[in-house]
Amino acid sequence: MSHLNDLRSERPTVQIGNGKTDRTRNTIQRILKAAHKVFTKNGHGGLSLRKVADEAGIAVGNLTYHFPTKHSLIDAMMREALADYVEAHLSQFETGRDEPLDILLNVVEFYVRNARESHQFFYQLWGFAGSGEEARAMVRELYRPIGRFIYYLVRAANPKLTDREVRQAVLQIFSLEEGYKLFIGMGPESSPAIQSAETDIREITKRIIQTA
């Protein structure tokens, strides 16, 4: 909980908007929502400060006052997206007091279920990661805190595992759920395998934890 609450406090709209007026905080939120929309639709190559400013309904100069470069804007947009995921993780604790394995299964199911609407964002995210070392480092930093969160849950779900085995399990779980995100978007939605994705990811994750 402490780890996740630290991530929650690092939300860009909180950090950048701290001490600012309501109007300024609202502008920052609009910019990041617009950046997310443009990035999801056009990818990093098709994202420009002009397009984001137009989508947000503000002047480019107003946008660059808060985010002077495309890099700084994409970084903030991704960290804001991470914070949204953190809120979803926290809800797994706040809505019940399940065992660590149950919480882990709820989280991986959320990843897959959420992909039914957000898979296009992840297509663009991984395309961005492959565009260069700087982008790869940015995405790596985006996933690191979530990986740490899953590490804690795996370790708690099966205390018999060594540190090496926990890390192997985390990598296997992430590889599976990220793959599900991409293939869900490929469809077709009528495919039995696609329809049962949430159930399948829970069962496979449980097997990984119990047999690692």
Short mmCIF file of N, CA and C in Angstrom, two decimals, residues 4 7-14 77-90 142 146:
data_model
loop_
_atom_site.label_atom_id
_atom_site.label_comp_id
_atom_site.label_asym_id
_atom_site.label_seq_id
_atom_site.Cartn_x
_atom_site.Cartn_y
_atom_site.Cartn_z
N LEU A 4 2.29 1.79 -3.50
CA LEU A 4 1.30 2.29 -4.45
C LEU A 4 0.91 3.73 -4.14
N LEU A 7 3.38 6.05 -5.61
CA LEU A 7 3.16 6.23 -7.05
C LEU A 7 1.98 7.15 -7.31
N ARG A 8 0.96 7.04 -6.50
CA ARG A 8 -0.22 7.89 -6.65
C ARG A 8 0.16 9.36 -6.51
N SER A 9 1.05 9.65 -5.57
CA SER A 9 1.45 11.04 -5.32
C SER A 9 2.33 11.60 -6.43
N GLU A 10 2.87 10.71 -7.30
CA GLU A 10 3.74 11.14 -8.39
C GLU A 10 2.97 11.43 -9.68
N ARG A 11 1.66 11.38 -9.63
CA ARG A 11 0.85 11.69 -10.81
C ARG A 11 1.22 13.08 -11.32
N PRO A 12 1.53 13.25 -12.60
CA PRO A 12 1.93 14.56 -13.13
C PRO A 12 0.93 15.67 -12.86
N THR A 13 -0.37 15.36 -12.95
CA THR A 13 -1.35 16.41 -12.70
C THR A 13 -1.31 16.87 -11.24
N VAL A 14 -0.77 16.02 -10.36
CA VAL A 14 -0.60 16.41 -8.95
C VAL A 14 0.69 17.19 -8.79
N MET A 77 2.46 12.28 -20.12
CA MET A 77 1.25 11.57 -20.51
C MET A 77 1.31 10.10 -20.08
N MET A 78 2.48 9.47 -20.24
CA MET A 78 2.62 8.07 -19.87
C MET A 78 2.60 7.91 -18.36
N ARG A 79 3.22 8.82 -17.63
CA ARG A 79 3.19 8.71 -16.17
C ARG A 79 1.78 8.94 -15.63
N GLU A 80 1.01 9.77 -16.31
CA GLU A 80 -0.39 9.96 -15.92
C GLU A 80 -1.19 8.68 -16.18
N ALA A 81 -0.89 8.01 -17.30
CA ALA A 81 -1.54 6.74 -17.60
C ALA A 81 -1.16 5.69 -16.55
N LEU A 82 0.10 5.69 -16.12
CA LEU A 82 0.54 4.79 -15.06
C LEU A 82 -0.24 5.06 -13.79
N ALA A 83 -0.44 6.32 -13.46
CA ALA A 83 -1.18 6.68 -12.24
C ALA A 83 -2.61 6.16 -12.29
N ASP A 84 -3.21 6.17 -13.48
CA ASP A 84 -4.55 5.62 -13.62
C ASP A 84 -4.55 4.12 -13.31
N TYR A 85 -3.50 3.43 -13.74
CA TYR A 85 -3.39 2.01 -13.44
C TYR A 85 -3.19 1.80 -11.94
N VAL A 86 -2.43 2.69 -11.33
CA VAL A 86 -2.19 2.58 -9.89
C VAL A 86 -3.50 2.70 -9.13
N GLU A 87 -4.36 3.61 -9.56
CA GLU A 87 -5.67 3.76 -8.92
C GLU A 87 -6.45 2.45 -9.01
N ALA A 88 -6.36 1.79 -10.14
CA ALA A 88 -7.04 0.51 -10.30
C ALA A 88 -6.44 -0.55 -9.38
N HIS A 89 -5.13 -0.52 -9.20
CA HIS A 89 -4.47 -1.45 -8.28
C HIS A 89 -4.92 -1.21 -6.85
N LEU A 90 -4.96 0.05 -6.45
CA LEU A 90 -5.37 0.39 -5.09
C LEU A 90 -6.78 -0.08 -4.81
N LEU A 142 8.32 3.21 -16.98
CA LEU A 142 6.87 3.18 -16.80
C LEU A 142 6.43 1.86 -16.19
N ILE A 146 5.16 -0.95 -11.61
CA ILE A 146 4.11 -1.95 -11.67
C ILE A 146 4.70 -3.35 -11.51
#
